[in-house]
PDB file of C-alpha atoms in Angstrom:
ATOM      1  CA  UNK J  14       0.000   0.000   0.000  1.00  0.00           C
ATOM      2  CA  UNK J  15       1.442   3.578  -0.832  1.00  0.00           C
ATOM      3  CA  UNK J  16       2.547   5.323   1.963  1.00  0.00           C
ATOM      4  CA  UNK J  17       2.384   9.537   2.376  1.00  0.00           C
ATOM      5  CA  UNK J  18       5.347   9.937   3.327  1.00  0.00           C
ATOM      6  CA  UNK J  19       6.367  13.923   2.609  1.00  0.00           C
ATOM      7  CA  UNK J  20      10.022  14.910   1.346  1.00  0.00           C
ATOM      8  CA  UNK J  21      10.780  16.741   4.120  1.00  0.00           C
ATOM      9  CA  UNK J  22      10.003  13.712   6.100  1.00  0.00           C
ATOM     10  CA  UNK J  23      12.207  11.508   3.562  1.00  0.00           C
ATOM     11  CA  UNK J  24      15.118  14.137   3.886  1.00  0.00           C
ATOM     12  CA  UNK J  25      15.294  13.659   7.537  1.00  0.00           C
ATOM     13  CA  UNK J  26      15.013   9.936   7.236  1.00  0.00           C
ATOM     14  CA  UNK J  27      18.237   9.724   5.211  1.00  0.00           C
ATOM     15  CA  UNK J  28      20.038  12.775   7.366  1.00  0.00           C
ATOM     16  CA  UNK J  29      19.442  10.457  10.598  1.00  0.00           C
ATOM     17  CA  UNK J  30      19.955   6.918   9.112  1.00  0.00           C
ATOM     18  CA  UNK J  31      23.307   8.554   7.323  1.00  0.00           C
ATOM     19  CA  UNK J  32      24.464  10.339  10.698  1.00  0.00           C
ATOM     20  CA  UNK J  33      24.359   6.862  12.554  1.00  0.00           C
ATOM     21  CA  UNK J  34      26.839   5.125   9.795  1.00  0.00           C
ATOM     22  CA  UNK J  35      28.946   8.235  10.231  1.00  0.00           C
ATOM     23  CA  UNK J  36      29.036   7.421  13.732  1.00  0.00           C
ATOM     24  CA  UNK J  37      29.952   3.742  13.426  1.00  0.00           C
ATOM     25  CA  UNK J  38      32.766   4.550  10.992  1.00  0.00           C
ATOM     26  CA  UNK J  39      34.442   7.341  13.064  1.00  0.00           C
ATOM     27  CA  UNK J  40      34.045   4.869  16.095  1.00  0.00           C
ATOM     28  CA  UNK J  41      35.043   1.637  13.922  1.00  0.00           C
ATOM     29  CA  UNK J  42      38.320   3.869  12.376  1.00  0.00           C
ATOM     30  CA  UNK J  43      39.431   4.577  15.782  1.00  0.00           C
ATOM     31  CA  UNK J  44      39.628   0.959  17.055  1.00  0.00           C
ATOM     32  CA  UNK J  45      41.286  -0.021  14.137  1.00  0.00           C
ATOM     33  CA  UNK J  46      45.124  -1.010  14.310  1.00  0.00           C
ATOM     34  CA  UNK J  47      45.667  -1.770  10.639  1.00  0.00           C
ATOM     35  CA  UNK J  48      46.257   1.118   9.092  1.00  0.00           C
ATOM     36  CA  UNK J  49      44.440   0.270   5.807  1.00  0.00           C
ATOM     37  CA  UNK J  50      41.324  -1.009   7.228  1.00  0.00           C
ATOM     38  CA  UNK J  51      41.622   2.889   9.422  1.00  0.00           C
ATOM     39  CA  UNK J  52      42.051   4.978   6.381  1.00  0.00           C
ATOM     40  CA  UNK J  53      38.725   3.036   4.495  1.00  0.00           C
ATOM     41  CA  UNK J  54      36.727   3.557   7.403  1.00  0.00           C
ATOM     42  CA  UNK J  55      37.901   7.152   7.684  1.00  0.00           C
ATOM     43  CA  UNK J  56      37.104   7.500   3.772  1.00  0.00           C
ATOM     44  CA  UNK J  57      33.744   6.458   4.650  1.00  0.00           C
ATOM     45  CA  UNK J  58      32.802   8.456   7.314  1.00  0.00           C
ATOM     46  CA  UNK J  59      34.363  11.535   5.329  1.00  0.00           C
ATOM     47  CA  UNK J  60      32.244  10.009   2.087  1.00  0.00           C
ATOM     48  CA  UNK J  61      28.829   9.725   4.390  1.00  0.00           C
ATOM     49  CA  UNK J  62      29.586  12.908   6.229  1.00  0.00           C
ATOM     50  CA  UNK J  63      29.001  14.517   2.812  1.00  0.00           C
ATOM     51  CA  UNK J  64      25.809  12.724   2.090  1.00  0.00           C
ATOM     52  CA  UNK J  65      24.587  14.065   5.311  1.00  0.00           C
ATOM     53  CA  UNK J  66      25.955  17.167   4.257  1.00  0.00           C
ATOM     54  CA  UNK J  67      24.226  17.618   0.884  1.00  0.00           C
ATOM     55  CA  UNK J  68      20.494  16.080   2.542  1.00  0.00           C
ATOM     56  CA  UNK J  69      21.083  18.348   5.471  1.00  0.00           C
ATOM     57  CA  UNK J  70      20.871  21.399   2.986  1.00  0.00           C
ATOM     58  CA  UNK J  71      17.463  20.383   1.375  1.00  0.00           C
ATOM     59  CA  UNK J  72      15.979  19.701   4.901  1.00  0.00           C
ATOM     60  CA  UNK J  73      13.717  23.080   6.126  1.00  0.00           C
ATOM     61  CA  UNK J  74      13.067  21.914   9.447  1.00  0.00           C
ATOM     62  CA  UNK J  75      15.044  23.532  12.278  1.00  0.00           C
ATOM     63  CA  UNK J  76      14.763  21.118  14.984  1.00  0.00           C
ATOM     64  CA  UNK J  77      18.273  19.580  13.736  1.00  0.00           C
ATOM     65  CA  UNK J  78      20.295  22.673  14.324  1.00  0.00           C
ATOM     66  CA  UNK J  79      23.128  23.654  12.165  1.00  0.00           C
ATOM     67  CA  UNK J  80      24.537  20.881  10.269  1.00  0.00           C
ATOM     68  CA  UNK J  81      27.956  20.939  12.684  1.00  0.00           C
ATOM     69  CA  UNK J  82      26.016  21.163  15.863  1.00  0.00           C
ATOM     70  CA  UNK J  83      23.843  18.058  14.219  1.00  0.00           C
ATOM     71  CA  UNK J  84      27.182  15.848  13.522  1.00  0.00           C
ATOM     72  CA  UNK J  85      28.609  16.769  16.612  1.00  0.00           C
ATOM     73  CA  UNK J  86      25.554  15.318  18.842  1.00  0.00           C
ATOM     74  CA  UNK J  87      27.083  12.373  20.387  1.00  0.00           C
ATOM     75  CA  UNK J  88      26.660   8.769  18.868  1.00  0.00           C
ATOM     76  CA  UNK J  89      23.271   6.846  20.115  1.00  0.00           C
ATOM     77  CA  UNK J  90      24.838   4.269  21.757  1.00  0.00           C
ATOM     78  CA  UNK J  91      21.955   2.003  21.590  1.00  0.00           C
ATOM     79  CA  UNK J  92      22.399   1.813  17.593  1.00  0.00           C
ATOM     80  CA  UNK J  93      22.406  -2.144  16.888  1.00  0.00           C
ATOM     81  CA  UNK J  94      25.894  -1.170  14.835  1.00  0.00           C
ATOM     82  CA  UNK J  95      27.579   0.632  17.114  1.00  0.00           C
ATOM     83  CA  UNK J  96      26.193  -2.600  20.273  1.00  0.00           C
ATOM     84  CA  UNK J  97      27.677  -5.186  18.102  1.00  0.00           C
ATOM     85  CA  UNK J  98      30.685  -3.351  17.250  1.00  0.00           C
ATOM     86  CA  UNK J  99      31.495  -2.612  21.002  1.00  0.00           C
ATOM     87  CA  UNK J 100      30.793  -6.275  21.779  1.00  0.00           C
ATOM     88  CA  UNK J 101      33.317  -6.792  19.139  1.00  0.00           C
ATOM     89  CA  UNK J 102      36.379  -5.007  20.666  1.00  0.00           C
ATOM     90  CA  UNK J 103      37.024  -7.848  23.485  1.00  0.00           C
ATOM     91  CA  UNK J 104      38.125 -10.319  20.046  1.00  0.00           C
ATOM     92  CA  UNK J 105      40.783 -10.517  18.735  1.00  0.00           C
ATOM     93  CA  UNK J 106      39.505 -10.199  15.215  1.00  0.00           C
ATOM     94  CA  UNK J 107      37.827  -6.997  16.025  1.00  0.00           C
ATOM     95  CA  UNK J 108      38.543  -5.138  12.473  1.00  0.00           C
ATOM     96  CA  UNK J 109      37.342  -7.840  10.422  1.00  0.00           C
ATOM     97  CA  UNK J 110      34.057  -8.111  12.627  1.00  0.00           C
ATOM     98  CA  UNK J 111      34.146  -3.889  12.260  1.00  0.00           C
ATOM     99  CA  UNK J 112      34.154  -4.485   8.297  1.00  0.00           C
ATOM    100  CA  UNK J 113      31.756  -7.128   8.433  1.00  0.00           C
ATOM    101  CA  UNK J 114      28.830  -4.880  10.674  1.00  0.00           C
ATOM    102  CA  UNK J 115      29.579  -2.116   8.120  1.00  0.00           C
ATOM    103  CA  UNK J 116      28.918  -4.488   5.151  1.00  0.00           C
ATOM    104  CA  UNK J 117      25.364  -5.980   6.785  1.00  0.00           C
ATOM    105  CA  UNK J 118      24.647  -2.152   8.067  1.00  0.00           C
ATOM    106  CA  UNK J 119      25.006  -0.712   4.332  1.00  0.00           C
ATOM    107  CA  UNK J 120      23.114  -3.763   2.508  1.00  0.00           C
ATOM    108  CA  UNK J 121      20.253  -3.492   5.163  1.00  0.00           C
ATOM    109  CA  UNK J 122      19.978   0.505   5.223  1.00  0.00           C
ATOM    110  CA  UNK J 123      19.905   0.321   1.254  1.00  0.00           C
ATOM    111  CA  UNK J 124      17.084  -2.435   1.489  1.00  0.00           C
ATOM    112  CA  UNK J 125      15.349  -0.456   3.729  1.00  0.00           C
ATOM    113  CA  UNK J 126      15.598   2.931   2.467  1.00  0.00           C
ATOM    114  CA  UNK J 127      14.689   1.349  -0.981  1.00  0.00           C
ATOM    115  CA  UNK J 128      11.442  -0.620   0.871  1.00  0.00           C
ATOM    116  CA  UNK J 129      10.431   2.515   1.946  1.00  0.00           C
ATOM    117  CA  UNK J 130      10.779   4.617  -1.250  1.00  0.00           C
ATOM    118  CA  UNK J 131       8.877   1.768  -3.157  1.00  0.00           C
ATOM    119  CA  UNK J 132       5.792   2.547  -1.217  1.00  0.00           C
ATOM    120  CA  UNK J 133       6.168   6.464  -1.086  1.00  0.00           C
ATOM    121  CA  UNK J 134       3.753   8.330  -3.204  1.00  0.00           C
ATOM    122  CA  UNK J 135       5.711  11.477  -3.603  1.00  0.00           C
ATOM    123  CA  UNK J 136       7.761  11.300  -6.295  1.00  0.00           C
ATOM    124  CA  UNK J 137      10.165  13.999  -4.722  1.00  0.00           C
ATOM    125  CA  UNK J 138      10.351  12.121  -1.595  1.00  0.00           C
ATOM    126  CA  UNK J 139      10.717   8.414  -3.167  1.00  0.00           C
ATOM    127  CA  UNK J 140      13.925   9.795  -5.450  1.00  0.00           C
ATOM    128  CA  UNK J 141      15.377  11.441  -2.046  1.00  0.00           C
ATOM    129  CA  UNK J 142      14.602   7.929  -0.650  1.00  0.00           C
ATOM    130  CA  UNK J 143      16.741   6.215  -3.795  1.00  0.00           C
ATOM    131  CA  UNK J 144      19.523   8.618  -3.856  1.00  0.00           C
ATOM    132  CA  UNK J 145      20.269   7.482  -0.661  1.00  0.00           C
ATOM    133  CA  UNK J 146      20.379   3.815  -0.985  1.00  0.00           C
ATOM    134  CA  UNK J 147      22.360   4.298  -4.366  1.00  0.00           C
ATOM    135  CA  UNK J 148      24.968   6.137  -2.241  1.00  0.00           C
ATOM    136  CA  UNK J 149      24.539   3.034   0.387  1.00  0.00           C
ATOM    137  CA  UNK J 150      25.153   0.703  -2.022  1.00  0.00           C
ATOM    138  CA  UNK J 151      28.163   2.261  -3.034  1.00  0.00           C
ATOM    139  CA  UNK J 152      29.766   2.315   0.287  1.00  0.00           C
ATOM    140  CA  UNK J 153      29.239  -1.186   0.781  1.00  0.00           C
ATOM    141  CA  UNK J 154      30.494  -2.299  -2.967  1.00  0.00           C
ATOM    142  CA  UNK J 155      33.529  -0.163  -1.083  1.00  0.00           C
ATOM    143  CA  UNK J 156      33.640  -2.339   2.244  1.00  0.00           C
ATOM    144  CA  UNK J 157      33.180  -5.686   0.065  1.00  0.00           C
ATOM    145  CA  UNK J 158      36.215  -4.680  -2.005  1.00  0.00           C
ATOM    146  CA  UNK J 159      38.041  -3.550   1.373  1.00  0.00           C
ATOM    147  CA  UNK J 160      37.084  -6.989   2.821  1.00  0.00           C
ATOM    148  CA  UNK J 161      38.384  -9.285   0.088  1.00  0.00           C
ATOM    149  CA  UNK J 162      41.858  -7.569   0.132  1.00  0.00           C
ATOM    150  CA  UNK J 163      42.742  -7.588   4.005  1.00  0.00           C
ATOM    151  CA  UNK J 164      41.121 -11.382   3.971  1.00  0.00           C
ATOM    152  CA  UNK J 165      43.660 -12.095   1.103  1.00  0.00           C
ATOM    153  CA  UNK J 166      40.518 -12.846  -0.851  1.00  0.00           C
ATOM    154  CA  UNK J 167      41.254 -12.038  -4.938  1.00  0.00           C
ATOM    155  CA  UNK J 168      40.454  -8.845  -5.184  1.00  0.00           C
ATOM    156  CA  UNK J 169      39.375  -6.507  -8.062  1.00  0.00           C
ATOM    157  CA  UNK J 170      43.143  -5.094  -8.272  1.00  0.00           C
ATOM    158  CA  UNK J 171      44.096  -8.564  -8.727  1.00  0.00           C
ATOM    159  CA  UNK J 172      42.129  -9.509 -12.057  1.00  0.00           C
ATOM    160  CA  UNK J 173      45.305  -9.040 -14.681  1.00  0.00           C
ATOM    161  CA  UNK J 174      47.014 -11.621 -12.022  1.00  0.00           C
ATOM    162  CA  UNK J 175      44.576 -14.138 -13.113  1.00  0.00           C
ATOM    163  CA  UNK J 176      43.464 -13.232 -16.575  1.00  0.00           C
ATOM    164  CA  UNK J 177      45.399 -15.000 -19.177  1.00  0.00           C
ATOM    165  CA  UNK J 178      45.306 -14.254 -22.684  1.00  0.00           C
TER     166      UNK J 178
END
């Protein structure tokens, strides 16, 4: 069934959702040791940072604040990402459980977000809706790629290795 869901509405949807993966990477980057699994989590919450950025702008409300008083409201701690990812620090394989959160984060945010848009009757509202998950699916195409490398996985960089002519 359609759902009325306004683009103000969907613009604050996608500010919030976006702000919470910005919080897991900043938190994820900082618990990091290797310092290629650090810089890709940086890079992402630099990348999302800007998607907030760009969403914040079309958003009228005022409730949020600025946009740097908004991304500098302290994580929700109860976020399922940032629970697991705490739980994950006491392992010894920490990063790789850090990479794969992100990874199930990203690929259920863009199934959401795109769940939601499918049943939102404002065209305006359903493309802010799909903007976002494209952007989502992005990131996680980048964590896959991130994942395969540090778990010596063959990776994209690696397909002229294994190509013959």
């Amino acid at each position: 069934m359609p759902q009325e869901l306004k683009l103000q509405e969907a613009i604050k949807l996608a500010i919030q959702s976006k702000k919470n993966l910005v919080d897991f990477y900043r938190e994820a980057a900082q618990i990091t040791e290797n310092l290629a699994g650090r810089a890709v989590f940086s890079n992402l919450s630099e990348e999302v940072r800007e998607n907030v950025k760009r969403f914040f702008h079309l958003y009228l409300g005022a409730e949020l604040g600025t946009f740097e008083d908004f991304m500098a409201i302290p994580p929700n701690p109860d976020t399922a990402m940032l629970t697991e990812l705490r739980k994950s620090l006491n392992e010894s394989v920490h990063e790789r459980r850090a990479r794969e959160i992100a990874l199930r984060e990203e690929e259920d945010l863009e199934k959401n977000l795109r769940s939601i848009a499918s049943r939102v009757v404002d065209p305006s509202a359903r493309s802010v809706l799909e903007k976002a998950a494209d952007e989502t699916r992005n990131h996680a195409m980048m964590i896959e790629s991130e994942y395969a490398r540090t778990m010596a996985m063959v990776h994209e960089t690696d397909v002229a290795t294994y190509v013959r002519e």
